[in-house]
Amino acid sequence: MVLTLIHKYGAAIKDHHLPFAIAPAGASAVLIFAVPASPLAQPRNVIFGHMIAALMGTFMHALFKHVAESFRWMPGSLAVGISIGLMGLTNCYHPPAGATALLGGYFSPDIEAVGWWFPLYPVLPVSLIMVAIGLILNNICRVYPIYWFTPVHVHKMHAEPTHHGEPKPPGSLRAAPTAGAAGGPRAQGSSLSLVSSTSSQRRSSGSSASNPEAEVNDAAGNELDAEMAWLRTRVRELERELEAHRLHHANEPLRCNTARPDIA
């Protein structure tokens, strides 16, 4: 709505008949307002994706400007394909940007009137307006953006109480006590020692290198230590429960039940 109002009542737009409410903005609106947690809807992807596509569309438009009419179908398709590759290299995929590249490579009077200004007008202001409106509306009851520039996967430990009141760590190790219960406490202890030694080896190898990868390995090692501490506590708790169960049923007589209710 904001874009259409600017397109209708903007003084410069009305005087010079310049395009503003471009069609790819509608597709971007679906991502920003419907799935704001998607990596494709983050500000980095929206702004840089549209800018890369607009630059490539304008370049292809200028490259094929003086070719024969029978080859005028090529710049749009080439602009879309190359834009996809560039968005992949820069890790800023934004599907609506494909329409921006196609629009820039298409020989329309509006795009020819704007020329090389197409990435800066209307693509850049439209992208900024879409992101700004998303920041206002999405943060009323949701969180937007998930990240601004660097798409880093952040591991968060949400404490979930178990029936014993112990915090439960996230990740694939949540099911470790249940899976290890079949093998007994010894099997769990051996698996814990193996994972613990692997964790310490990773931290010792990563601490010597002063690079971002080593910092990421250290963060993963810290999270693994927290999970290991919870697992050790859980193993001791299971051992106590097993011992209490054995003592409780030690003096009970053996009951032979010939009935098999599980067999029809």
PDB file of C-alpha atoms in Angstrom:
ATOM      1  CA  MET A   1       0.000   0.000   0.000  1.00  0.00           C
ATOM      2  CA  VAL A   2       2.835   2.391   0.844  1.00  0.00           C
ATOM      3  CA  LEU A   3       4.522   1.711  -2.492  1.00  0.00           C
ATOM      4  CA  THR A   4       1.333   2.283  -4.471  1.00  0.00           C
ATOM      5  CA  LEU A   5       0.657   5.544  -2.593  1.00  0.00           C
ATOM      6  CA  ILE A   6       4.172   6.777  -3.368  1.00  0.00           C
ATOM      7  CA  HIS A   7       3.742   5.726  -6.980  1.00  0.00           C
ATOM      8  CA  LYS A   8       0.442   7.583  -7.241  1.00  0.00           C
ATOM      9  CA  TYR A   9       1.175  10.785  -5.335  1.00  0.00           C
ATOM     10  CA  GLY A  10       4.956  11.192  -5.587  1.00  0.00           C
ATOM     11  CA  ALA A  11       5.710  14.522  -7.251  1.00  0.00           C
ATOM     12  CA  ALA A  12       8.837  13.407  -9.116  1.00  0.00           C
ATOM     13  CA  ILE A  13       7.129  10.226 -10.249  1.00  0.00           C
ATOM     14  CA  LYS A  14       4.092  12.092 -11.551  1.00  0.00           C
ATOM     15  CA  ASP A  15       6.164  14.747 -13.333  1.00  0.00           C
ATOM     16  CA  HIS A  16       8.606  12.385 -15.041  1.00  0.00           C
ATOM     17  CA  HIS A  17       6.366   9.286 -15.346  1.00  0.00           C
ATOM     18  CA  LEU A  18       8.965   7.088 -13.664  1.00  0.00           C
ATOM     19  CA  PRO A  19       8.150   3.543 -12.458  1.00  0.00           C
ATOM     20  CA  PHE A  20       8.172   2.902  -8.731  1.00  0.00           C
ATOM     21  CA  ALA A  21       5.752   0.146  -7.663  1.00  0.00           C
ATOM     22  CA  ILE A  22       7.572  -2.691  -9.432  1.00  0.00           C
ATOM     23  CA  ALA A  23       6.055  -6.175  -9.515  1.00  0.00           C
ATOM     24  CA  PRO A  24       8.894  -7.992  -7.632  1.00  0.00           C
ATOM     25  CA  ALA A  25       7.996  -5.972  -4.523  1.00  0.00           C
ATOM     26  CA  GLY A  26       4.765  -7.957  -4.217  1.00  0.00           C
ATOM     27  CA  ALA A  27       6.675 -11.236  -4.135  1.00  0.00           C
ATOM     28  CA  SER A  28       9.103  -9.820  -1.566  1.00  0.00           C
ATOM     29  CA  ALA A  29       6.144  -8.786   0.589  1.00  0.00           C
ATOM     30  CA  VAL A  30       4.997 -12.415   0.768  1.00  0.00           C
ATOM     31  CA  LEU A  31       8.337 -13.512   2.176  1.00  0.00           C
ATOM     32  CA  ILE A  32       8.838 -10.576   4.546  1.00  0.00           C
ATOM     33  CA  PHE A  33       5.359 -10.604   6.084  1.00  0.00           C
ATOM     34  CA  ALA A  34       4.319 -14.261   5.756  1.00  0.00           C
ATOM     35  CA  VAL A  35       7.577 -16.063   6.612  1.00  0.00           C
ATOM     36  CA  PRO A  36       9.800 -13.445   8.324  1.00  0.00           C
ATOM     37  CA  ALA A  37      11.964 -16.156   9.922  1.00  0.00           C
ATOM     38  CA  SER A  38      13.005 -17.539   6.539  1.00  0.00           C
ATOM     39  CA  PRO A  39      16.612 -16.820   5.495  1.00  0.00           C
ATOM     40  CA  LEU A  40      15.220 -15.685   2.135  1.00  0.00           C
ATOM     41  CA  ALA A  41      13.304 -12.854   3.858  1.00  0.00           C
ATOM     42  CA  GLN A  42      16.161 -11.321   5.858  1.00  0.00           C
ATOM     43  CA  PRO A  43      17.236  -7.720   5.043  1.00  0.00           C
ATOM     44  CA  ARG A  44      20.574  -8.828   3.630  1.00  0.00           C
ATOM     45  CA  ASN A  45      18.889 -11.145   1.146  1.00  0.00           C
ATOM     46  CA  VAL A  46      16.169  -8.670   0.206  1.00  0.00           C
ATOM     47  CA  ILE A  47      18.409  -5.671  -0.428  1.00  0.00           C
ATOM     48  CA  PHE A  48      21.477  -7.338  -1.919  1.00  0.00           C
ATOM     49  CA  GLY A  49      19.445  -9.869  -3.892  1.00  0.00           C
ATOM     50  CA  HIS A  50      17.421  -7.154  -5.616  1.00  0.00           C
ATOM     51  CA  MET A  51      20.491  -4.987  -6.200  1.00  0.00           C
ATOM     52  CA  ILE A  52      22.495  -7.800  -7.786  1.00  0.00           C
ATOM     53  CA  ALA A  53      19.562  -8.741 -10.002  1.00  0.00           C
ATOM     54  CA  ALA A  54      18.920  -5.125 -11.025  1.00  0.00           C
ATOM     55  CA  LEU A  55      22.576  -4.564 -11.923  1.00  0.00           C
ATOM     56  CA  MET A  56      22.715  -7.736 -13.979  1.00  0.00           C
ATOM     57  CA  GLY A  57      19.407  -6.945 -15.720  1.00  0.00           C
ATOM     58  CA  THR A  58      20.581  -3.427 -16.594  1.00  0.00           C
ATOM     59  CA  PHE A  59      23.913  -4.742 -17.866  1.00  0.00           C
ATOM     60  CA  MET A  60      22.244  -7.306 -20.111  1.00  0.00           C
ATOM     61  CA  HIS A  61      19.801  -4.685 -21.329  1.00  0.00           C
ATOM     62  CA  ALA A  62      22.681  -2.406 -22.382  1.00  0.00           C
ATOM     63  CA  LEU A  63      24.639  -5.317 -23.866  1.00  0.00           C
ATOM     64  CA  PHE A  64      21.811  -6.411 -26.165  1.00  0.00           C
ATOM     65  CA  LYS A  65      20.482  -2.933 -26.878  1.00  0.00           C
ATOM     66  CA  HIS A  66      21.831  -2.756 -30.412  1.00  0.00           C
ATOM     67  CA  VAL A  67      21.314  -6.359 -31.492  1.00  0.00           C
ATOM     68  CA  ALA A  68      18.669  -7.557 -33.889  1.00  0.00           C
ATOM     69  CA  GLU A  69      15.064  -7.754 -32.758  1.00  0.00           C
ATOM     70  CA  SER A  70      15.126 -11.553 -32.958  1.00  0.00           C
ATOM     71  CA  PHE A  71      17.715 -11.711 -30.129  1.00  0.00           C
ATOM     72  CA  ARG A  72      15.907  -9.417 -27.713  1.00  0.00           C
ATOM     73  CA  TRP A  73      14.567 -12.416 -25.769  1.00  0.00           C
ATOM     74  CA  MET A  74      18.050 -13.289 -24.513  1.00  0.00           C
ATOM     75  CA  PRO A  75      18.968 -10.511 -22.031  1.00  0.00           C
ATOM     76  CA  GLY A  76      16.139 -11.261 -19.594  1.00  0.00           C
ATOM     77  CA  SER A  77      16.829 -14.990 -19.408  1.00  0.00           C
ATOM     78  CA  LEU A  78      20.602 -14.494 -19.153  1.00  0.00           C
ATOM     79  CA  ALA A  79      20.149 -11.874 -16.445  1.00  0.00           C
ATOM     80  CA  VAL A  80      18.045 -14.272 -14.352  1.00  0.00           C
ATOM     81  CA  GLY A  81      20.507 -17.146 -14.687  1.00  0.00           C
ATOM     82  CA  ILE A  82      23.594 -15.082 -13.902  1.00  0.00           C
ATOM     83  CA  SER A  83      21.825 -13.367 -11.002  1.00  0.00           C
ATOM     84  CA  ILE A  84      21.028 -16.750  -9.448  1.00  0.00           C
ATOM     85  CA  GLY A  85      24.700 -17.692  -9.666  1.00  0.00           C
ATOM     86  CA  LEU A  86      25.845 -14.396  -8.124  1.00  0.00           C
ATOM     87  CA  MET A  87      23.300 -14.652  -5.322  1.00  0.00           C
ATOM     88  CA  GLY A  88      24.600 -18.139  -4.617  1.00  0.00           C
ATOM     89  CA  LEU A  89      28.196 -16.899  -4.466  1.00  0.00           C
ATOM     90  CA  THR A  90      27.274 -14.084  -2.074  1.00  0.00           C
ATOM     91  CA  ASN A  91      24.827 -16.257  -0.080  1.00  0.00           C
ATOM     92  CA  CYS A  92      21.948 -13.808  -0.457  1.00  0.00           C
ATOM     93  CA  TYR A  93      19.273 -15.787  -2.288  1.00  0.00           C
ATOM     94  CA  HIS A  94      16.006 -13.894  -2.706  1.00  0.00           C
ATOM     95  CA  PRO A  95      13.570 -15.509  -5.174  1.00  0.00           C
ATOM     96  CA  PRO A  96      11.687 -12.280  -6.066  1.00  0.00           C
ATOM     97  CA  ALA A  97      15.004 -10.859  -7.265  1.00  0.00           C
ATOM     98  CA  GLY A  98      14.728 -13.173 -10.263  1.00  0.00           C
ATOM     99  CA  ALA A  99      11.771 -11.085 -11.405  1.00  0.00           C
ATOM    100  CA  THR A 100      13.868  -7.948 -10.907  1.00  0.00           C
ATOM    101  CA  ALA A 101      16.555  -9.329 -13.216  1.00  0.00           C
ATOM    102  CA  LEU A 102      13.953 -10.286 -15.802  1.00  0.00           C
ATOM    103  CA  LEU A 103      12.345  -6.847 -15.557  1.00  0.00           C
ATOM    104  CA  GLY A 104      15.704  -5.122 -15.961  1.00  0.00           C
ATOM    105  CA  GLY A 105      16.605  -7.145 -19.032  1.00  0.00           C
ATOM    106  CA  TYR A 106      13.213  -6.658 -20.631  1.00  0.00           C
ATOM    107  CA  PHE A 107      12.971  -3.961 -23.288  1.00  0.00           C
ATOM    108  CA  SER A 108      10.151  -1.896 -21.824  1.00  0.00           C
ATOM    109  CA  PRO A 109       9.787   1.895 -22.226  1.00  0.00           C
ATOM    110  CA  ASP A 110       9.846   2.431 -18.460  1.00  0.00           C
ATOM    111  CA  ILE A 111      13.131   0.585 -17.975  1.00  0.00           C
ATOM    112  CA  GLU A 112      14.696   2.308 -20.980  1.00  0.00           C
ATOM    113  CA  ALA A 113      13.678   5.669 -19.505  1.00  0.00           C
ATOM    114  CA  VAL A 114      15.464   4.907 -16.234  1.00  0.00           C
ATOM    115  CA  GLY A 115      18.505   3.255 -17.834  1.00  0.00           C
ATOM    116  CA  TRP A 116      21.503   2.618 -15.558  1.00  0.00           C
ATOM    117  CA  TRP A 117      19.657   4.238 -12.659  1.00  0.00           C
ATOM    118  CA  PHE A 118      17.385   1.201 -12.416  1.00  0.00           C
ATOM    119  CA  PRO A 119      19.325  -0.402  -9.489  1.00  0.00           C
ATOM    120  CA  LEU A 120      19.275   2.881  -7.536  1.00  0.00           C
ATOM    121  CA  TYR A 121      15.761   3.832  -8.606  1.00  0.00           C
ATOM    122  CA  PRO A 122      13.356   2.209  -8.054  1.00  0.00           C
ATOM    123  CA  VAL A 123      14.955  -1.059  -6.834  1.00  0.00           C
ATOM    124  CA  LEU A 124      16.987   0.226  -3.870  1.00  0.00           C
ATOM    125  CA  PRO A 125      14.319   2.525  -2.330  1.00  0.00           C
ATOM    126  CA  VAL A 126      11.642  -0.125  -2.815  1.00  0.00           C
ATOM    127  CA  SER A 127      13.810  -2.725  -1.042  1.00  0.00           C
ATOM    128  CA  LEU A 128      14.576  -0.361   1.836  1.00  0.00           C
ATOM    129  CA  ILE A 129      10.913   0.577   2.250  1.00  0.00           C
ATOM    130  CA  MET A 130       9.873  -3.099   2.300  1.00  0.00           C
ATOM    131  CA  VAL A 131      12.465  -3.919   4.969  1.00  0.00           C
ATOM    132  CA  ALA A 132      11.522  -0.852   7.054  1.00  0.00           C
ATOM    133  CA  ILE A 133       7.825  -1.760   7.019  1.00  0.00           C
ATOM    134  CA  GLY A 134       8.740  -5.352   7.896  1.00  0.00           C
ATOM    135  CA  LEU A 135      10.736  -4.120  10.905  1.00  0.00           C
ATOM    136  CA  ILE A 136       7.720  -2.178  12.175  1.00  0.00           C
ATOM    137  CA  LEU A 137       4.953  -4.713  11.595  1.00  0.00           C
ATOM    138  CA  ASN A 138       6.751  -8.011  12.197  1.00  0.00           C
ATOM    139  CA  ASN A 139       8.165  -6.954  15.567  1.00  0.00           C
ATOM    140  CA  ILE A 140       4.704  -6.366  16.991  1.00  0.00           C
ATOM    141  CA  CYS A 141       4.221 -10.057  17.725  1.00  0.00           C
ATOM    142  CA  ARG A 142       7.243 -11.738  16.085  1.00  0.00           C
ATOM    143  CA  VAL A 143      10.976 -11.209  15.666  1.00  0.00           C
ATOM    144  CA  TYR A 144      12.423  -9.679  12.510  1.00  0.00           C
ATOM    145  CA  PRO A 145      15.105  -9.852  11.347  1.00  0.00           C
ATOM    146  CA  ILE A 146      16.745 -13.060  12.513  1.00  0.00           C
ATOM    147  CA  TYR A 147      20.063 -11.570  11.400  1.00  0.00           C
ATOM    148  CA  TRP A 148      21.087  -8.381   9.650  1.00  0.00           C
ATOM    149  CA  PHE A 149      24.170  -9.199   7.648  1.00  0.00           C
ATOM    150  CA  THR A 150      25.875 -12.453   8.643  1.00  0.00           C
ATOM    151  CA  PRO A 151      23.767 -15.623   8.346  1.00  0.00           C
ATOM    152  CA  VAL A 152      25.168 -17.382  11.438  1.00  0.00           C
ATOM    153  CA  HIS A 153      23.304 -20.344  12.909  1.00  0.00           C
ATOM    154  CA  VAL A 154      23.097 -19.541  16.614  1.00  0.00           C
ATOM    155  CA  HIS A 155      22.760 -22.485  19.011  1.00  0.00           C
ATOM    156  CA  LYS A 156      20.503 -21.618  21.907  1.00  0.00           C
ATOM    157  CA  MET A 157      19.958 -23.825  24.933  1.00  0.00           C
ATOM    158  CA  HIS A 158      16.332 -23.617  25.977  1.00  0.00           C
ATOM    159  CA  ALA A 159      15.939 -25.182  29.393  1.00  0.00           C
ATOM    160  CA  GLU A 160      13.019 -27.623  29.282  1.00  0.00           C
ATOM    161  CA  PRO A 161      12.155 -29.227  32.641  1.00  0.00           C
ATOM    162  CA  THR A 162      11.919 -32.996  32.786  1.00  0.00           C
ATOM    163  CA  HIS A 163       9.786 -34.962  35.236  1.00  0.00           C
ATOM    164  CA  HIS A 164      12.729 -34.842  37.674  1.00  0.00           C
ATOM    165  CA  GLY A 165      13.192 -31.097  37.341  1.00  0.00           C
ATOM    166  CA  GLU A 166      16.505 -31.374  35.465  1.00  0.00           C
ATOM    167  CA  PRO A 167      17.086 -29.003  32.519  1.00  0.00           C
ATOM    168  CA  LYS A 168      17.066 -30.691  29.158  1.00  0.00           C
ATOM    169  CA  PRO A 169      19.566 -29.526  26.527  1.00  0.00           C
ATOM    170  CA  PRO A 170      18.657 -29.154  22.836  1.00  0.00           C
ATOM    171  CA  GLY A 171      20.038 -31.122  19.945  1.00  0.00           C
ATOM    172  CA  SER A 172      20.365 -34.732  18.967  1.00  0.00           C
ATOM    173  CA  LEU A 173      21.761 -35.683  22.399  1.00  0.00           C
ATOM    174  CA  ARG A 174      18.330 -35.264  23.984  1.00  0.00           C
ATOM    175  CA  ALA A 175      17.469 -38.845  23.088  1.00  0.00           C
ATOM    176  CA  ALA A 176      20.828 -40.193  24.245  1.00  0.00           C
ATOM    177  CA  PRO A 177      19.700 -41.360  27.720  1.00  0.00           C
ATOM    178  CA  THR A 178      16.683 -43.180  26.325  1.00  0.00           C
ATOM    179  CA  ALA A 179      18.711 -44.815  23.585  1.00  0.00           C
ATOM    180  CA  GLY A 180      21.492 -45.746  25.986  1.00  0.00           C
ATOM    181  CA  ALA A 181      19.185 -47.190  28.626  1.00  0.00           C
ATOM    182  CA  ALA A 182      18.918 -50.420  26.636  1.00  0.00           C
ATOM    183  CA  GLY A 183      22.679 -50.900  26.922  1.00  0.00           C
ATOM    184  CA  GLY A 184      22.810 -50.123  30.644  1.00  0.00           C
ATOM    185  CA  PRO A 185      24.847 -47.567  32.539  1.00  0.00           C
ATOM    186  CA  ARG A 186      28.153 -49.041  31.379  1.00  0.00           C
ATOM    187  CA  ALA A 187      27.253 -48.514  27.737  1.00  0.00           C
ATOM    188  CA  GLN A 188      26.209 -44.981  28.539  1.00  0.00           C
ATOM    189  CA  GLY A 189      29.407 -44.282  30.437  1.00  0.00           C
ATOM    190  CA  SER A 190      31.565 -45.542  27.565  1.00  0.00           C
ATOM    191  CA  SER A 191      29.696 -43.409  25.060  1.00  0.00           C
ATOM    192  CA  LEU A 192      30.014 -40.404  27.360  1.00  0.00           C
ATOM    193  CA  SER A 193      33.767 -40.855  27.726  1.00  0.00           C
ATOM    194  CA  LEU A 194      34.139 -41.208  23.951  1.00  0.00           C
ATOM    195  CA  VAL A 195      32.209 -38.032  23.224  1.00  0.00           C
ATOM    196  CA  SER A 196      33.982 -36.187  26.033  1.00  0.00           C
ATOM    197  CA  SER A 197      37.400 -37.141  24.663  1.00  0.00           C
ATOM    198  CA  THR A 198      36.323 -36.064  21.180  1.00  0.00           C
ATOM    199  CA  SER A 199      35.141 -32.730  22.574  1.00  0.00           C
ATOM    200  CA  SER A 200      38.429 -32.116  24.403  1.00  0.00           C
ATOM    201  CA  GLN A 201      40.423 -33.002  21.284  1.00  0.00           C
ATOM    202  CA  ARG A 202      38.408 -30.519  19.229  1.00  0.00           C
ATOM    203  CA  ARG A 203      38.933 -27.740  21.759  1.00  0.00           C
ATOM    204  CA  SER A 204      42.663 -28.430  22.087  1.00  0.00           C
ATOM    205  CA  SER A 205      43.134 -28.415  18.311  1.00  0.00           C
ATOM    206  CA  GLY A 206      40.963 -25.362  17.835  1.00  0.00           C
ATOM    207  CA  SER A 207      42.520 -23.286  20.623  1.00  0.00           C
ATOM    208  CA  SER A 208      45.889 -23.223  18.888  1.00  0.00           C
ATOM    209  CA  ALA A 209      44.524 -21.593  15.754  1.00  0.00           C
ATOM    210  CA  SER A 210      43.516 -17.932  15.915  1.00  0.00           C
ATOM    211  CA  ASN A 211      40.860 -17.855  13.226  1.00  0.00           C
ATOM    212  CA  PRO A 212      37.048 -17.628  13.109  1.00  0.00           C
ATOM    213  CA  GLU A 213      36.745 -21.371  12.536  1.00  0.00           C
ATOM    214  CA  ALA A 214      38.552 -22.046  15.801  1.00  0.00           C
ATOM    215  CA  GLU A 215      36.164 -19.725  17.635  1.00  0.00           C
ATOM    216  CA  VAL A 216      33.204 -21.580  16.174  1.00  0.00           C
ATOM    217  CA  ASN A 217      34.737 -24.885  17.280  1.00  0.00           C
ATOM    218  CA  ASP A 218      35.235 -23.491  20.792  1.00  0.00           C
ATOM    219  CA  ALA A 219      31.597 -22.415  20.968  1.00  0.00           C
ATOM    220  CA  ALA A 220      30.485 -25.867  19.825  1.00  0.00           C
ATOM    221  CA  GLY A 221      32.777 -27.450  22.414  1.00  0.00           C
ATOM    222  CA  ASN A 222      31.266 -25.343  25.200  1.00  0.00           C
ATOM    223  CA  GLU A 223      27.784 -26.388  24.181  1.00  0.00           C
ATOM    224  CA  LEU A 224      28.883 -30.015  24.055  1.00  0.00           C
ATOM    225  CA  ASP A 225      30.312 -29.709  27.583  1.00  0.00           C
ATOM    226  CA  ALA A 226      26.957 -28.495  28.858  1.00  0.00           C
ATOM    227  CA  GLU A 227      25.200 -31.413  27.180  1.00  0.00           C
ATOM    228  CA  MET A 228      27.743 -33.857  28.599  1.00  0.00           C
ATOM    229  CA  ALA A 229      27.183 -32.538  32.120  1.00  0.00           C
ATOM    230  CA  TRP A 230      23.460 -33.096  31.764  1.00  0.00           C
ATOM    231  CA  LEU A 231      24.029 -36.597  30.387  1.00  0.00           C
ATOM    232  CA  ARG A 232      26.263 -37.562  33.320  1.00  0.00           C
ATOM    233  CA  THR A 233      23.617 -36.354  35.760  1.00  0.00           C
ATOM    234  CA  ARG A 234      20.957 -38.320  33.899  1.00  0.00           C
ATOM    235  CA  VAL A 235      23.069 -41.503  33.919  1.00  0.00           C
ATOM    236  CA  ARG A 236      23.562 -41.300  37.680  1.00  0.00           C
ATOM    237  CA  GLU A 237      19.841 -40.745  38.125  1.00  0.00           C
ATOM    238  CA  LEU A 238      19.022 -43.807  36.006  1.00  0.00           C
ATOM    239  CA  GLU A 239      21.473 -45.903  38.018  1.00  0.00           C
ATOM    240  CA  ARG A 240      19.743 -44.904  41.265  1.00  0.00           C
ATOM    241  CA  GLU A 241      16.323 -45.700  39.803  1.00  0.00           C
ATOM    242  CA  LEU A 242      17.530 -49.097  38.590  1.00  0.00           C
ATOM    243  CA  GLU A 243      19.000 -49.955  41.995  1.00  0.00           C
ATOM    244  CA  ALA A 244      15.809 -48.874  43.793  1.00  0.00           C
ATOM    245  CA  HIS A 245      13.715 -50.949  41.392  1.00  0.00           C
ATOM    246  CA  ARG A 246      15.928 -54.011  41.964  1.00  0.00           C
ATOM    247  CA  LEU A 247      15.722 -53.696  45.771  1.00  0.00           C
ATOM    248  CA  HIS A 248      11.969 -53.200  45.658  1.00  0.00           C
ATOM    249  CA  HIS A 249      11.357 -56.398  43.690  1.00  0.00           C
ATOM    250  CA  ALA A 250      14.103 -58.510  45.279  1.00  0.00           C
ATOM    251  CA  ASN A 251      11.842 -60.093  47.939  1.00  0.00           C
ATOM    252  CA  GLU A 252       8.771 -60.566  45.769  1.00  0.00           C
ATOM    253  CA  PRO A 253       7.923 -64.186  44.859  1.00  0.00           C
ATOM    254  CA  LEU A 254       8.213 -65.213  41.260  1.00  0.00           C
ATOM    255  CA  ARG A 255       4.835 -65.056  39.604  1.00  0.00           C
ATOM    256  CA  CYS A 256       4.109 -67.316  36.661  1.00  0.00           C
ATOM    257  CA  ASN A 257       1.317 -65.916  34.571  1.00  0.00           C
ATOM    258  CA  THR A 258       0.393 -68.280  31.810  1.00  0.00           C
ATOM    259  CA  ALA A 259      -2.124 -65.910  30.303  1.00  0.00           C
ATOM    260  CA  ARG A 260      -0.841 -63.909  27.350  1.00  0.00           C
ATOM    261  CA  PRO A 261      -3.152 -60.923  26.953  1.00  0.00           C
ATOM    262  CA  ASP A 262      -0.961 -59.557  24.188  1.00  0.00           C
ATOM    263  CA  ILE A 263      -1.740 -62.554  21.975  1.00  0.00           C
ATOM    264  CA  ALA A 264      -5.190 -62.552  20.433  1.00  0.00           C
TER     265      ALA A 264
END
